[in-house]
Coordinates of C-alpha atoms and ligand atoms in Angstrom, one line a residue:
M123 CA 55.0 21.3 -38.6
V124 CA 52.5 18.9 -40.2
K125 CA 51.9 15.9 -38.0
T126 CA 51.3 12.4 -39.3
A127 CA 48.4 10.3 -37.8
L128 CA 47.8 6.6 -38.3
I129 CA 44.1 5.7 -37.8
T130 CA 43.0 2.1 -37.7
G131 CA 39.4 1.4 -38.6
A132 CA 39.1 4.4 -40.9
T133 CA 36.6 2.8 -43.3
S134 CA 33.6 3.5 -41.1
G135 CA 32.1 5.2 -38.0
I136 CA 34.5 6.9 -35.5
G137 CA 37.7 6.2 -37.5
K138 CA 36.2 7.6 -40.7
A139 CA 34.9 10.7 -38.9
T140 CA 38.3 11.2 -37.4
A141 CA 40.0 10.9 -40.8
E142 CA 37.6 13.5 -42.2
L143 CA 38.2 15.9 -39.3
F144 CA 42.0 15.4 -39.3
A145 CA 42.1 16.0 -43.0
E146 CA 40.2 19.3 -42.6
K147 CA 42.8 20.3 -39.9
G148 CA 45.8 19.6 -42.1
F149 CA 47.2 16.4 -40.7
R150 CA 49.1 13.9 -42.9
L151 CA 47.1 10.7 -42.7
I152 CA 47.7 6.9 -42.9
L153 CA 44.3 5.3 -43.1
C154 CA 43.8 1.6 -42.3
G155 CA 41.0 -0.9 -42.6
R156 CA 40.2 -4.1 -44.4
R157 CA 37.8 -2.7 -47.0
T158 CA 40.2 -1.4 -49.6
E159 CA 37.5 0.2 -51.9
R160 CA 36.3 2.3 -49.0
L161 CA 39.9 3.4 -48.2
Q162 CA 40.4 4.3 -51.9
K163 CA 37.1 6.3 -51.9
L164 CA 38.0 8.1 -48.7
K165 CA 41.4 9.0 -50.1
E166 CA 39.8 10.5 -53.2
E167 CA 37.2 12.4 -51.2
L168 CA 39.7 13.8 -48.7
G169 CA 42.5 14.2 -51.2
G170 CA 43.3 17.7 -52.4
D171 CA 45.7 19.3 -50.0
T172 CA 45.8 16.4 -47.6
Q173 CA 48.5 13.8 -48.0
I174 CA 46.9 10.4 -47.5
H175 CA 48.4 6.9 -47.6
I176 CA 46.1 3.9 -47.3
L177 CA 46.9 0.5 -45.8
S178 CA 44.6 -2.4 -46.2
F179 CA 45.2 -5.2 -43.6
D180 CA 43.4 -7.2 -41.0
V181 CA 44.7 -6.3 -37.5
R182 CA 44.3 -10.0 -36.5
D183 CA 47.0 -11.0 -38.9
R184 CA 50.3 -10.3 -37.2
K185 CA 52.4 -10.6 -40.3
A186 CA 50.1 -8.4 -42.4
V187 CA 50.2 -5.7 -39.7
F188 CA 54.0 -5.6 -39.7
D189 CA 54.3 -5.9 -43.5
A190 CA 51.8 -3.0 -44.0
I191 CA 53.3 -0.7 -41.4
G192 CA 56.8 -1.6 -42.7
S193 CA 55.8 -0.6 -46.2
I194 CA 54.9 3.0 -45.3
P195 CA 56.7 5.3 -47.7
S196 CA 59.4 7.6 -46.1
D197 CA 57.3 10.8 -46.3
F198 CA 54.7 9.2 -44.1
S199 CA 56.9 7.0 -42.0
K200 CA 57.4 9.3 -38.9
I201 CA 54.1 8.6 -37.1
D202 CA 53.4 11.3 -34.6
I203 CA 49.9 10.0 -33.6
L204 CA 48.5 6.5 -33.4
I205 CA 44.8 6.1 -33.1
N206 CA 44.0 2.5 -32.1
N207 CA 40.3 2.6 -33.1
A208 CA 39.6 -0.6 -35.1
G209 CA 37.3 -2.8 -33.1
N210 CA 33.8 -4.3 -33.0
A211 CA 31.4 -6.3 -30.9
Y212 CA 30.1 -9.7 -32.3
G213 CA 26.9 -10.9 -30.8
L214 CA 25.0 -10.1 -27.6
D215 CA 24.5 -13.4 -25.7
P216 CA 24.6 -14.6 -22.2
I217 CA 27.9 -16.2 -21.3
D218 CA 26.5 -19.7 -21.4
K219 CA 25.1 -19.2 -24.9
G220 CA 28.0 -17.2 -26.4
N221 CA 29.5 -18.2 -29.8
M222 CA 33.2 -19.0 -29.4
D223 CA 34.0 -17.6 -32.9
D224 CA 32.5 -14.3 -31.7
W225 CA 34.7 -14.5 -28.6
D226 CA 37.8 -15.1 -30.7
A227 CA 37.0 -12.3 -33.1
M228 CA 36.5 -9.7 -30.3
L229 CA 39.6 -10.7 -28.4
D230 CA 41.7 -11.1 -31.6
I231 CA 40.6 -7.7 -33.0
N232 CA 40.0 -5.5 -30.0
V233 CA 42.9 -6.7 -27.9
K234 CA 45.5 -8.6 -29.9
G235 CA 45.0 -6.4 -33.0
L236 CA 45.5 -3.3 -31.0
L237 CA 48.7 -4.8 -29.5
Y238 CA 50.1 -5.8 -32.9
V239 CA 49.6 -2.3 -34.4
S240 CA 51.0 -0.7 -31.3
K241 CA 54.0 -3.0 -31.3
A242 CA 54.7 -2.1 -35.0
V243 CA 54.5 1.7 -34.3
I244 CA 55.8 2.2 -30.8
P245 CA 59.6 1.6 -31.5
Q246 CA 60.0 4.6 -33.7
M247 CA 58.2 6.7 -31.0
V248 CA 60.6 5.4 -28.4
E249 CA 63.5 6.2 -30.6
R250 CA 62.4 9.7 -31.2
K251 CA 61.2 10.1 -27.6
S252 CA 57.9 11.6 -28.8
G253 CA 54.5 10.4 -29.9
H254 CA 50.9 10.3 -28.9
I255 CA 48.8 7.1 -28.7
I256 CA 45.0 7.3 -28.4
N257 CA 43.2 4.1 -27.6
I258 CA 39.5 3.9 -28.3
G259 CA 38.0 1.9 -25.4
S260 CA 34.4 2.0 -24.4
I261 CA 32.0 2.6 -21.5
A262 CA 31.9 -1.2 -21.8
G263 CA 35.5 -1.2 -20.5
K264 CA 34.4 0.7 -17.4
E265 CA 31.2 -1.1 -16.5
V266 CA 30.0 -4.6 -17.4
Y267 CA 26.4 -4.9 -18.7
P268 CA 24.1 -7.9 -19.2
K269 CA 25.3 -10.0 -22.2
G270 CA 28.3 -7.7 -22.7
N271 CA 30.6 -10.3 -21.2
V272 CA 33.4 -10.9 -23.8
Y273 CA 33.1 -7.5 -25.5
C274 CA 33.3 -5.9 -22.1
A275 CA 36.3 -8.0 -21.2
S276 CA 38.0 -6.9 -24.4
K277 CA 37.4 -3.3 -23.6
Y278 CA 38.5 -3.7 -20.0
A279 CA 41.7 -5.1 -21.5
V280 CA 42.0 -1.9 -23.7
D281 CA 41.6 0.1 -20.4
A282 CA 44.4 -1.9 -18.8
L283 CA 46.6 -1.6 -21.9
N284 CA 46.0 2.2 -22.0
Q285 CA 47.2 2.5 -18.4
S286 CA 50.1 0.1 -19.0
M287 CA 51.3 1.9 -22.1
R288 CA 51.2 5.2 -20.2
I289 CA 53.4 3.8 -17.5
D290 CA 55.9 1.9 -19.7
L291 CA 56.2 4.7 -22.2
N292 CA 56.5 7.4 -19.6
P293 CA 60.4 7.4 -19.7
Y294 CA 60.2 8.4 -23.4
G295 CA 57.8 11.3 -23.1
I296 CA 55.2 9.5 -25.2
R297 CA 51.6 10.6 -24.4
V298 CA 49.0 7.9 -24.0
G299 CA 45.2 8.4 -23.5
A300 CA 41.9 6.7 -24.0
V301 CA 38.5 7.9 -25.3
N302 CA 35.7 5.6 -24.0
P303 CA 32.5 6.3 -25.9
G304 CA 29.0 5.4 -24.9
A305 CA 26.4 4.7 -27.6
A306 CA 27.5 6.1 -30.9
E307 CA 25.5 5.5 -34.1
T308 CA 28.0 3.9 -36.5
E309 CA 28.1 0.4 -38.1
F310 CA 28.9 -1.0 -34.7
S311 CA 25.5 -2.5 -34.0
N312 CA 25.1 -3.7 -37.6
V313 CA 28.3 -5.7 -37.1
R314 CA 27.2 -6.8 -33.6
F315 CA 23.9 -8.1 -34.9
K316 CA 25.5 -9.6 -38.0
G317 CA 23.5 -7.6 -40.6
D318 CA 20.2 -7.5 -38.8
D319 CA 19.9 -3.8 -39.5
E320 CA 16.4 -3.4 -38.0
R321 CA 17.7 -4.7 -34.6
A322 CA 20.8 -2.4 -35.0
D323 CA 18.6 0.6 -35.7
N324 CA 16.5 -0.1 -32.6
V325 CA 19.6 0.4 -30.4
Y326 CA 19.5 4.1 -31.2
K327 CA 15.8 4.7 -31.0
G328 CA 14.2 6.9 -28.4
F329 CA 17.3 9.1 -27.6
E330 CA 19.9 11.0 -29.3
P331 CA 23.0 8.9 -29.6
L332 CA 26.5 10.3 -30.1
N333 CA 27.5 10.7 -33.7
P334 CA 30.9 9.6 -34.8
M335 CA 32.0 13.2 -35.2
D336 CA 31.4 13.8 -31.5
I337 CA 34.1 11.4 -30.8
A338 CA 36.4 12.6 -33.6
E339 CA 36.2 16.1 -32.1
T340 CA 37.1 14.7 -28.7
I341 CA 40.2 12.9 -30.2
L342 CA 41.2 16.1 -32.0
F343 CA 41.0 17.9 -28.6
L344 CA 43.3 15.4 -27.0
V345 CA 46.0 15.5 -29.8
T346 CA 46.0 19.3 -30.0
R347 CA 46.8 19.9 -26.3
P348 CA 50.2 21.4 -25.7
P349 CA 53.1 18.9 -25.4
H350 CA 53.1 19.0 -21.5
V351 CA 49.4 18.0 -21.3
N352 CA 48.2 14.4 -21.5
I353 CA 44.5 13.6 -21.2
A354 CA 44.7 10.1 -19.8
D355 CA 41.2 8.8 -19.9
L356 CA 37.8 10.2 -20.9
V357 CA 34.3 8.7 -20.9
V358 CA 32.0 10.4 -23.4
T359 CA 28.3 9.5 -23.5
P360 CA 25.1 10.8 -25.0
T361 CA 23.4 13.0 -22.5
A362 CA 20.6 10.5 -22.3
Q363 CA 23.0 7.7 -21.2
A364 CA 24.0 7.9 -17.5
S365 CA 25.9 4.6 -17.4
A366 CA 26.2 1.4 -19.4
T367 CA 22.7 0.5 -18.5
I368 CA 20.8 3.6 -17.5
W369 CA 19.0 5.6 -20.1
N370 CA 16.6 8.5 -20.2
K371 CA 14.5 8.0 -23.2
S372 CA 12.1 10.9 -22.4
L373 CA 14.5 13.7 -23.5
Ligands
LIG6 P1 32.3 0.6 -37.1 O1 31.8 -0.8 -37.2 O2 31.5 1.7 -37.8 O3 33.8 0.7 -37.5 C1 34.7 -0.3 -37.1 C2 36.0 -0.1 -37.8 O4 37.0 -1.1 -37.4 C3 35.9 -0.3 -39.3 O5 36.6 0.7 -40.0 C4 36.5 -1.6 -39.6 O6 37.1 -1.6 -40.9 C5 37.5 -1.7 -38.5 N1 37.9 -3.1 -38.2 C6 37.0 -4.0 -37.7 N2 37.6 -5.2 -37.6 C7 38.9 -5.1 -38.2 C8 39.9 -5.9 -38.5 N3 39.9 -7.2 -38.2 N4 41.0 -5.4 -39.1 C9 41.1 -4.1 -39.4 N5 40.1 -3.3 -39.1 C10 39.0 -3.7 -38.6 O7 32.3 0.9 -35.5 P2 32.7 2.2 -34.6 O8 33.2 3.3 -35.4 O9 31.6 2.4 -33.7 O10 33.9 1.5 -33.8 C11 35.2 2.1 -33.6 C12 35.7 1.8 -32.2 O11 34.8 2.4 -31.3 C13 35.7 0.3 -31.9 O12 36.9 0.0 -31.2 C14 34.5 0.2 -31.0 O13 34.6 -0.9 -30.1 C15 34.5 1.5 -30.3 N6 33.3 1.9 -29.6 C16 32.1 2.1 -30.4 C17 31.0 2.5 -29.7 C18 29.7 2.7 -30.4 O14 28.6 2.8 -29.7 N7 29.7 2.8 -31.7 C19 31.0 2.8 -28.3 C20 32.2 2.6 -27.6 C21 33.3 2.1 -28.3 P3 37.0 -2.8 -41.9 O15 35.7 -3.5 -41.7 O16 37.1 -2.1 -43.3 O17 38.2 -3.6 -41.6
LIG7 C1 30.0 0.2 -27.5 C2 29.1 0.7 -26.5 O1 27.4 0.0 -24.7 O2 27.2 -1.0 -26.9 O3 31.3 0.0 -27.0 O4 29.0 -1.6 -25.4 S1 28.1 -0.6 -25.9

């Protein structure tokens, strides 16, 4: 039976790669993001045999989240898989110099946005007593690094929510797991450094970073395990990255 997956943050990076891979594997897709033109283009590119519904909304906007998910047409409305991927870092500053708008953005998107989308989708999974939620955390949610402060806190929160969801949804047979990437070359650093693309490119110099498809393939592995298997938590890094702060740039 064809499964329906809702992917947040499908306009770029990990979410887009996951949409591409899932389309290839025959999933029915609900693709979300703010940049409508990108969603439309993706729908055209992936179209063909794949059923795709696009939803443009900001995960920070509680009403927009519920309106969008409430508007899903009936042939897409049974969501089997929720991939909570939308998220970003804003800035890389020591705590005393941090920009409070950046702090708000990270907590509002990475934590509260993930909660709003989950709250909008989970009831139908509870009712059906089935479903699979994949939360995209980060190595930054496992280890704090210098100047990572609020981004790390937001991803530690994702880690806590991943564990909490697994416990609270256990009575309903809903699977919950996290994929926590290390450095993956996406638009992440362009957003973090607010369009300073040279600084963003430098993040990935001197080693081979993950590419978004590496994480998409990991997500696909999680959601294609048999129903009795739940992969709870994975950290996936480039081989050159041993921890949040230790790199081998001589490979
Ligand atoms: P990208 O910047 O390439 O993609 C981020 C995606 O999130 C975009 O599709 C963007 O869509 C969406 N998004 C951001 N803010 C909002 C919002 N307010 N409302 C709705 N959608 C939003 O980064 P990545 O692919 O790297 O990031 C995906 C996830 O992976 C994030 O949760 C990130 O924290 C995590 N991650 C990334 C790592 C990396 O090294 N790249 C490592 C570890 C974790 P749009 O702008 O169209 O709304
Ligand atoms: C993204 C990875 O190390 O830049 O979550 O925080 S890192």
